[in-house]
Short mmCIF file of C-alpha atoms in Angstrom, two decimals:
data_model
loop_
_atom_site.label_atom_id
_atom_site.label_comp_id
_atom_site.label_asym_id
_atom_site.label_seq_id
_atom_site.Cartn_x
_atom_site.Cartn_y
_atom_site.Cartn_z
CA MET A 1 19.35 110.09 -49.05
CA ALA A 2 16.60 107.92 -50.15
CA GLY A 3 17.80 104.07 -48.88
CA ASP A 4 18.21 106.44 -45.54
CA ALA A 5 14.83 107.69 -45.74
CA ASP A 6 13.27 104.72 -46.21
CA ALA A 7 15.61 103.06 -43.52
CA THR A 8 14.00 105.32 -41.05
CA LEU A 9 10.64 105.25 -42.41
CA LEU A 10 10.99 100.87 -41.17
CA SER A 11 12.72 102.07 -38.09
CA VAL A 12 9.72 104.41 -37.04
CA PHE A 13 7.18 101.86 -38.44
CA ARG A 14 9.46 98.53 -36.51
CA HIS A 15 9.88 100.17 -33.32
CA LEU A 16 5.74 101.38 -33.12
CA VAL A 17 4.97 97.40 -33.89
CA ASP A 18 7.11 96.64 -30.68
CA HIS A 19 6.59 98.82 -28.27
CA GLY A 20 3.60 101.70 -29.39
CA PRO A 21 1.66 103.31 -28.05
CA LEU A 22 4.09 105.41 -27.09
CA THR A 23 4.51 109.59 -27.23
CA ARG A 24 7.04 111.60 -30.33
CA PRO A 25 9.18 112.28 -27.42
CA GLU A 26 9.66 108.52 -26.07
CA LEU A 27 8.90 107.47 -29.84
CA GLY A 28 12.23 109.23 -31.70
CA THR A 29 14.10 108.04 -28.97
CA GLY A 30 14.27 104.47 -28.74
CA VAL A 31 15.21 104.67 -32.89
CA GLY A 32 17.43 107.62 -31.81
CA LEU A 33 16.59 109.71 -33.84
CA ALA A 34 15.89 113.74 -33.93
CA ARG A 35 11.88 115.43 -33.99
CA ALA A 36 12.19 116.47 -36.04
CA THR A 37 13.27 113.64 -38.85
CA THR A 38 10.46 111.23 -36.46
CA SER A 39 7.89 113.79 -36.92
CA GLY A 40 8.58 113.32 -40.49
CA ALA A 41 8.23 109.21 -40.67
CA VAL A 42 5.13 109.25 -39.09
CA ASN A 43 3.70 111.80 -40.89
CA ASP A 44 4.69 109.58 -43.91
CA LEU A 45 3.52 106.04 -42.02
CA MET A 46 0.05 108.03 -42.05
CA ARG A 47 -0.90 108.69 -44.99
CA ARG A 48 -0.43 105.40 -45.82
CA GLY A 49 -3.10 104.50 -43.45
CA LEU A 50 -0.26 102.46 -41.02
CA VAL A 51 -0.01 104.20 -37.93
CA ALA A 52 -2.86 106.43 -36.48
CA GLU A 53 -2.76 109.52 -33.42
CA LEU A 54 -4.61 108.44 -31.21
CA ALA A 55 -7.16 110.59 -28.96
CA PRO A 56 -4.79 112.54 -25.88
CA ALA A 57 -5.10 111.12 -22.76
CA PRO A 58 -5.20 113.66 -19.39
CA GLN A 59 -1.89 113.66 -17.63
CA VAL A 60 -1.99 113.74 -14.09
CA GLY A 61 0.74 115.51 -11.73
CA PRO A 62 2.24 115.97 -8.23
CA GLN A 63 -0.42 116.23 -6.14
CA GLY A 64 -3.11 114.60 -8.59
CA ARG A 65 -2.81 118.44 -10.67
CA ARG A 66 -4.17 117.97 -14.16
CA GLY A 67 -1.51 118.62 -16.69
CA ARG A 68 -1.21 119.52 -20.18
CA PRO A 69 -3.33 115.87 -22.64
CA THR A 70 -0.21 114.27 -23.57
CA ALA A 71 -0.79 112.58 -28.16
CA LEU A 72 -0.19 109.06 -27.90
CA LEU A 73 1.00 107.37 -30.67
CA ASP A 74 0.35 103.83 -32.32
CA LEU A 75 -1.09 101.54 -35.89
CA ASP A 76 -3.79 102.10 -37.84
CA ASP A 77 -6.30 100.51 -36.41
CA GLU A 78 -9.13 101.05 -39.02
CA ARG A 79 -7.78 100.84 -42.73
CA HIS A 80 -5.97 97.49 -43.20
CA ALA A 81 -5.82 93.57 -41.50
CA VAL A 82 -3.97 90.99 -41.40
CA ALA A 83 -4.41 87.15 -41.26
CA GLY A 84 -3.70 84.38 -40.18
CA LEU A 85 -3.99 80.81 -41.21
CA GLU A 86 -2.98 77.40 -39.04
CA ILE A 87 -3.45 74.18 -40.38
CA GLY A 88 -2.54 71.79 -37.90
CA ILE A 89 -3.06 68.06 -37.86
CA ASP A 90 -6.51 68.66 -36.45
CA ARG A 91 -8.28 71.28 -37.12
CA ILE A 92 -7.89 74.66 -38.47
CA LEU A 93 -7.78 77.81 -37.29
CA SER A 94 -8.35 80.90 -39.45
CA ALA A 95 -8.27 85.36 -38.10
CA VAL A 96 -8.40 88.36 -39.01
CA TYR A 97 -7.23 90.81 -36.90
CA SER A 98 -6.35 94.92 -37.16
CA LEU A 99 -2.41 96.34 -37.42
CA ARG A 100 -3.14 97.05 -33.87
CA GLY A 101 -3.91 93.12 -33.38
CA ARG A 102 -6.88 93.89 -32.51
CA GLU A 103 -10.24 90.23 -33.16
CA LEU A 104 -11.94 91.03 -35.78
CA LEU A 105 -12.54 87.60 -36.78
CA ARG A 106 -11.81 84.25 -35.61
CA THR A 107 -14.00 80.67 -37.03
CA GLU A 108 -12.19 76.43 -35.89
CA ARG A 109 -13.30 73.91 -38.12
CA SER A 110 -12.35 70.42 -37.44
CA VAL A 111 -9.72 67.93 -39.75
CA GLU A 112 -11.09 64.30 -39.70
CA PRO A 113 -7.86 62.01 -40.27
CA GLU A 114 -8.47 61.17 -43.98
CA SER A 115 -8.53 64.50 -44.97
CA VAL A 116 -4.53 65.57 -44.02
CA ASN A 117 -3.37 65.28 -47.33
CA PRO A 118 -2.70 68.58 -48.88
CA ARG A 119 -4.88 68.70 -52.14
CA SER A 120 -8.25 67.72 -49.08
CA LEU A 121 -6.70 69.86 -46.77
CA LEU A 122 -6.69 72.73 -48.82
CA ARG A 123 -9.81 72.61 -49.64
CA ARG A 124 -11.62 72.93 -46.68
CA ALA A 125 -9.19 75.43 -45.77
CA GLN A 126 -10.23 77.83 -48.58
CA THR A 127 -13.71 78.10 -47.55
CA ALA A 128 -11.80 79.53 -43.80
CA LEU A 129 -9.42 81.87 -46.72
CA ARG A 130 -12.91 83.23 -48.28
CA GLU A 131 -14.06 84.12 -45.07
CA VAL A 132 -10.67 85.21 -44.42
CA LEU A 133 -11.25 88.43 -47.17
CA ASP A 134 -14.59 88.75 -46.74
CA ALA A 135 -14.50 89.87 -43.33
CA ALA A 136 -11.40 92.32 -44.33
CA GLU A 137 -13.97 93.92 -47.21
CA ASP A 138 -17.15 93.86 -45.22
CA ASP A 139 -15.25 96.06 -42.82
CA ARG A 140 -13.77 98.12 -45.74
CA ARG A 141 -10.57 97.12 -44.64
CA THR A 142 -7.44 96.21 -47.08
CA LEU A 143 -6.16 93.24 -46.53
CA LEU A 144 -1.96 93.65 -46.30
CA GLY A 145 -1.60 89.59 -46.90
CA VAL A 146 -2.54 85.92 -44.85
CA GLY A 147 0.45 84.35 -42.99
CA VAL A 148 0.10 80.59 -43.15
CA SER A 149 1.56 78.28 -40.33
CA VAL A 150 1.81 74.59 -40.38
CA PRO A 151 3.53 72.16 -38.17
CA GLY A 152 6.88 70.69 -39.77
CA LEU A 153 9.58 72.11 -42.03
CA VAL A 154 9.44 74.79 -43.64
CA ASP A 155 11.61 76.76 -46.60
CA ALA A 156 9.52 80.43 -45.49
CA SER A 157 11.96 82.33 -48.70
CA THR A 158 9.23 79.05 -51.52
CA GLY A 159 6.78 78.71 -49.55
CA THR A 160 7.59 75.82 -49.72
CA VAL A 161 6.66 72.54 -46.96
CA LYS A 162 9.88 70.44 -47.01
CA TYR A 163 8.58 67.85 -44.51
CA VAL A 164 5.28 67.31 -42.04
CA PRO A 165 5.47 64.57 -40.60
CA SER A 166 2.40 64.37 -39.08
CA LEU A 167 0.35 66.03 -41.95
CA GLY A 168 2.92 62.93 -44.06
CA TRP A 169 3.36 66.33 -46.46
CA ARG A 170 6.98 66.41 -48.43
CA ASP A 171 8.01 68.79 -50.99
CA VAL A 172 4.45 70.87 -50.63
CA ALA A 173 3.51 73.58 -52.80
CA LEU A 174 2.01 76.05 -50.42
CA ARG A 175 2.72 78.46 -50.75
CA ALA A 176 1.46 78.57 -54.56
CA GLY A 177 -2.15 76.65 -53.11
CA VAL A 178 -3.12 79.36 -51.24
CA ASP A 179 -2.49 82.53 -53.46
CA GLU A 180 -4.24 80.22 -56.44
CA ALA A 181 -7.54 79.35 -53.53
CA LEU A 182 -7.17 82.80 -53.23
CA GLY A 183 -7.08 83.71 -56.72
CA GLY A 184 -4.28 86.16 -56.15
CA ARG A 185 -6.17 89.08 -54.62
CA THR A 186 -3.76 89.02 -51.50
CA PRO A 187 0.07 88.73 -50.59
CA VAL A 188 0.43 85.46 -48.37
CA LEU A 189 3.53 83.38 -46.58
CA VAL A 190 4.24 80.03 -45.13
CA ASP A 191 6.09 79.03 -41.94
CA GLY A 192 6.55 76.33 -39.43
CA ASP A 193 4.19 76.77 -36.31
CA ALA A 194 7.08 77.30 -34.31
CA ASN A 195 8.34 80.63 -36.50
CA PHE A 196 5.13 82.09 -36.10
CA ALA A 197 4.05 81.01 -32.19
CA ALA A 198 7.78 82.88 -31.42
CA LEU A 199 7.16 85.92 -32.59
CA ALA A 200 3.76 86.06 -31.41
CA GLU A 201 5.43 84.79 -28.08
CA ARG A 202 8.27 87.82 -28.68
CA ARG A 203 5.59 91.12 -29.48
CA ALA A 204 3.10 89.78 -26.46
CA ARG A 205 6.46 90.12 -23.42
CA LEU A 206 7.89 93.00 -24.89
CA ARG A 207 3.87 94.99 -24.82
CA GLU A 208 4.26 93.26 -21.21
CA GLY A 209 7.68 95.00 -20.36
CA LEU A 210 9.64 90.79 -20.37
CA GLU A 211 12.35 89.55 -21.65
CA ALA A 212 12.03 89.10 -24.98
CA ALA A 213 15.14 89.64 -27.30
CA SER A 214 16.34 86.49 -26.85
CA LEU A 215 14.23 83.44 -26.75
CA ILE A 216 13.57 79.79 -27.28
CA TYR A 217 9.69 78.86 -27.77
CA LEU A 218 9.57 75.11 -27.73
CA THR A 219 6.28 73.92 -29.45
CA GLY A 220 5.02 70.17 -29.75
CA THR A 221 2.31 69.00 -31.76
CA TYR A 222 3.65 65.04 -33.12
CA GLY A 223 7.06 65.61 -32.03
CA ILE A 224 9.16 68.51 -31.11
CA SER A 225 9.74 72.32 -32.39
CA ALA A 226 11.02 75.07 -31.28
CA GLY A 227 11.36 78.92 -32.29
CA VAL A 228 14.20 81.19 -31.68
CA ILE A 229 14.83 84.74 -31.52
CA ALA A 230 17.90 85.59 -31.58
CA ASP A 231 18.64 89.56 -31.04
CA GLY A 232 14.89 90.31 -31.44
CA ARG A 233 14.63 88.75 -34.59
CA LEU A 234 13.82 85.31 -35.90
CA TRP A 235 16.23 83.15 -36.47
CA ARG A 236 16.48 80.66 -39.29
CA GLY A 237 19.72 79.45 -39.85
CA GLY A 238 21.94 79.28 -42.77
CA ARG A 239 19.25 77.17 -45.21
CA GLY A 240 16.12 78.89 -43.02
CA MET A 241 15.16 75.28 -41.56
CA ALA A 242 16.42 76.13 -37.80
CA GLY A 243 14.35 75.26 -35.01
CA GLU A 244 13.52 71.12 -35.64
CA VAL A 245 14.44 70.14 -32.09
CA GLY A 246 12.86 66.92 -32.16
CA HIS A 247 15.68 64.49 -33.21
CA LEU A 248 17.98 65.89 -30.99
CA VAL A 249 19.53 62.76 -28.72
CA VAL A 250 18.59 62.80 -24.73
CA ASP A 251 18.37 58.92 -24.61
CA PRO A 252 21.59 56.89 -26.51
CA ASP A 253 20.06 53.90 -24.81
CA GLY A 254 15.50 55.15 -24.99
CA PRO A 255 12.84 53.99 -27.79
CA VAL A 256 14.09 53.76 -30.86
CA CYS A 257 12.31 57.19 -33.26
CA VAL A 258 10.44 57.69 -36.11
CA CYS A 259 13.83 59.12 -37.56
CA GLY A 260 15.35 55.59 -36.91
CA ARG A 261 17.93 56.57 -34.51
CA ARG A 262 16.61 56.87 -30.28
CA GLY A 263 16.34 58.24 -27.65
CA CYS A 264 15.77 62.11 -29.96
CA PHE A 265 13.90 64.44 -27.43
CA GLU A 266 10.24 64.06 -29.21
CA THR A 267 10.31 60.45 -28.45
CA ARG A 268 11.09 61.17 -24.13
CA ALA A 269 8.76 64.07 -24.39
CA GLY A 270 7.05 64.90 -27.76
CA LEU A 271 3.18 64.25 -27.17
CA SER A 272 2.99 61.71 -29.17
CA ALA A 273 5.22 59.98 -26.97
CA ILE A 274 3.51 61.46 -23.62
CA THR A 275 -0.25 59.61 -24.94
CA THR A 276 0.82 56.42 -26.31
CA GLU A 277 2.56 56.05 -22.91
CA ALA A 278 -0.71 58.02 -20.17
CA LEU A 279 -3.22 56.75 -22.27
CA GLU A 280 -3.86 53.22 -21.91
CA PRO A 281 -0.65 52.31 -24.46
CA ALA A 282 -1.99 49.03 -25.74
CA ALA A 283 -5.67 50.76 -26.91
CA HIS A 284 -3.49 53.60 -28.18
CA ARG A 285 -1.09 51.80 -30.62
CA ARG A 286 -4.13 50.54 -31.71
CA ARG A 287 -5.56 53.82 -32.71
CA ALA A 288 -2.25 54.85 -34.11
CA GLY A 289 -3.28 55.42 -37.67
CA ALA A 290 -5.85 58.62 -35.79
CA ALA A 291 -3.84 59.55 -32.96
CA ARG A 292 -2.60 61.89 -35.15
CA ALA A 293 -5.57 63.67 -36.43
CA VAL A 294 -7.38 63.61 -32.97
CA LEU A 295 -3.84 65.07 -30.81
CA SER A 296 -5.95 67.49 -29.22
CA ALA A 297 -8.87 65.26 -28.69
CA ALA A 298 -5.70 63.23 -26.64
CA VAL A 299 -4.40 66.27 -24.74
CA ASP A 300 -8.42 67.26 -23.43
CA GLU A 301 -8.48 63.28 -21.92
CA LEU A 302 -4.77 64.10 -20.91
CA VAL A 303 -5.83 67.11 -18.85
CA ALA A 304 -9.13 65.46 -17.12
CA ARG A 305 -7.03 62.42 -16.32
CA ALA A 306 -3.72 64.57 -14.41
CA ARG A 307 -7.18 66.37 -12.80
CA THR A 308 -7.94 63.58 -10.96
CA GLY A 309 -5.26 62.77 -10.40
CA ASP A 310 -4.80 59.59 -11.98
CA GLU A 311 -1.17 58.17 -10.43
CA ARG A 312 0.10 56.40 -14.50
CA VAL A 313 -1.08 59.63 -16.25
CA CYS A 314 0.45 62.37 -13.85
CA GLY A 315 3.68 59.84 -13.02
CA VAL A 316 4.28 60.41 -17.10
CA LEU A 317 3.47 64.26 -16.85
CA VAL A 318 6.66 64.43 -14.43
CA GLU A 319 8.21 62.17 -16.52
CA ALA A 320 8.23 63.76 -19.86
CA GLY A 321 9.29 67.48 -17.24
CA ARG A 322 12.24 66.04 -16.86
CA TRP A 323 13.21 64.81 -20.14
CA MET A 324 11.73 68.72 -21.52
CA GLY A 325 13.79 70.20 -19.10
CA ARG A 326 16.88 67.87 -19.92
CA GLY A 327 16.36 68.74 -23.75
CA ALA A 328 15.70 72.56 -22.98
CA ALA A 329 19.59 72.68 -21.32
CA ALA A 330 20.60 71.09 -24.04
CA LEU A 331 19.40 73.96 -26.18
CA THR A 332 21.13 76.89 -24.40
CA ALA A 333 23.71 75.05 -24.22
CA VAL A 334 24.26 75.79 -27.27
CA LEU A 335 22.59 78.50 -28.56
CA ASP A 336 22.61 80.85 -25.04
CA PRO A 337 18.73 82.80 -24.80
CA ARG A 338 17.99 84.08 -21.95
CA VAL A 339 14.18 82.49 -21.43
CA VAL A 340 12.88 79.62 -22.68
CA VAL A 341 9.09 79.42 -23.53
CA LEU A 342 7.01 76.49 -23.58
CA GLY A 343 3.66 76.79 -26.21
CA GLY A 344 1.55 75.05 -27.38
CA HIS A 345 -0.10 72.12 -25.68
CA TYR A 346 2.56 71.68 -23.57
CA ALA A 347 1.15 75.59 -21.31
CA ARG A 348 -2.30 73.02 -20.98
CA LEU A 349 -0.07 70.40 -19.57
CA ALA A 350 2.61 72.92 -17.29
CA PRO A 351 -0.13 72.32 -14.02
CA TRP A 352 2.29 68.86 -13.76
CA VAL A 353 5.20 69.55 -15.61
CA LEU A 354 6.79 72.59 -15.44
CA GLU A 355 8.24 72.02 -12.07
CA PRO A 356 9.74 68.73 -13.25
CA ALA A 357 10.86 70.33 -15.95
CA ARG A 358 12.59 73.52 -14.17
CA GLU A 359 14.25 71.14 -11.20
CA ALA A 360 16.07 69.42 -14.23
CA PHE A 361 16.40 72.45 -16.91
CA ALA A 362 17.95 73.92 -13.42
CA GLY A 363 20.55 70.99 -12.80
CA ALA A 364 21.54 70.53 -16.18
CA GLN A 365 23.14 74.03 -16.62
CA LEU A 366 27.20 74.05 -17.61
CA VAL A 367 26.94 76.62 -15.39
CA PRO A 368 24.31 76.70 -12.42
CA GLY A 369 24.32 79.72 -10.46
CA THR A 370 21.54 81.83 -10.43
CA ASP A 371 21.90 83.57 -13.15
CA ILE A 372 20.97 80.89 -15.21
CA PRO A 373 18.06 81.42 -18.49
CA THR A 374 14.13 81.06 -16.60
CA LEU A 375 12.34 78.31 -18.11
CA GLU A 376 8.79 80.22 -18.18
CA VAL A 377 4.47 78.73 -20.04
CA SER A 378 3.21 81.37 -22.66
CA ALA A 379 0.04 83.08 -21.97
CA GLY A 380 -0.77 82.99 -24.96
CA ALA A 381 -0.09 79.28 -26.77
CA ASP A 382 -3.38 78.40 -28.18
CA TRP A 383 -3.30 80.72 -31.25
CA ALA A 384 -0.12 81.99 -31.21
CA PRO A 385 1.50 80.23 -34.45
CA THR A 386 -2.61 81.94 -35.48
CA GLU A 387 -1.24 85.08 -34.06
CA GLY A 388 2.46 84.58 -34.99
CA ALA A 389 1.67 84.62 -38.91
CA ALA A 390 -0.27 87.81 -39.03
CA LEU A 391 2.42 88.64 -37.61
CA ALA A 392 4.43 88.17 -39.35
CA VAL A 393 2.47 89.85 -42.48
CA LEU A 394 3.31 93.16 -40.43
CA MET A 395 6.74 92.55 -40.31
CA SER A 396 7.55 91.80 -43.48
CA PHE A 397 6.71 95.35 -44.07
CA ALA A 398 8.41 96.68 -41.47
CA ASP A 399 11.77 94.61 -42.14
CA GLY A 400 12.03 96.02 -45.25
CA SER A 401 11.03 92.37 -47.42
CA ARG A 402 8.09 94.41 -48.24
CA PRO A 403 7.00 97.54 -49.86
CA LEU A 404 5.11 99.33 -47.65
CA PRO A 405 1.59 100.90 -48.54
CA ALA A 406 1.12 104.02 -51.04
CA ALA A 407 0.81 106.68 -49.38
CA ASP A 408 -3.10 108.52 -50.28
#
């Protein structure tokens, strides 16, 4: 019976994480539980500081008549906090959120090219981590955990970064390092930026009433990564490291990739390939050693030049868009999502890459027609990995990976 009660509690909590605010009848219908069972679970979650009842909103009926106010349930916005930290190739982002997603703190720090080894980056991240802890404590909140995002392959079960080509990292015990920096004061989760961004995209789409149960989120720094949502949950694959799609071969006669093969997806549509081709290639290659650490600046330059109608830049972006569409179509043939979302820096380049990508995407579908997946742009791309990292902390409670906070 205790197991059934725990499952009920988690079902109610997860439904509010995804769909709140809701009335009690809406919540009961959503989770398929009787009214008394739902109320019991809600009351338990309230005692744990996870759920709160919002002030009743007046209801307007036919002919404008006011009905009885209806109370709404949502996540408690006052007692707890979750945090996200994104370690990128040119910046470190950190943020603290209430459980309802209200931003309490946001910081951004640049990273110099010589500071990308794990020890140096962790030292730079320590200041951000201390600010995260201080923000929660100053607001008299309990910090439930910190999610840490990196642009590469991660074994999320151990918090070990297996490979981040843009940073030159292999087998870095990042969770242990962050845990040490935090003095063990709060739990730490580590995952790839695409996975965390996919979680943030999923919840944003759910709350907008959009398709969110089946999607691929494509993002990229040096290469291309994918976060895959299947049946409403993050799909990690058999070894927990699904999503490194940048080395899917899309052009066998194409350029040589860093992996040694020809025509990988990232050689045609990766941001490094785009900036190298578009921004005076010879000069760009001379500063290749620093290019990985100045990607945001390079994308800024791409956008600025494209807005002026620079023929070279616009042509490169259109061609990259076509390859993006072809690569996305190959992924849909295997995974069959309802939507593919372009995020990260690709969202900023959407005015030039989206239409050619959509044309190529539609043309490469195995079964063409009106019922093909859609190719869209993320609305919250810039901070999506940071937001998703914090959301992952919350979801670790909702999916039962960690015990819920104790009741008062």
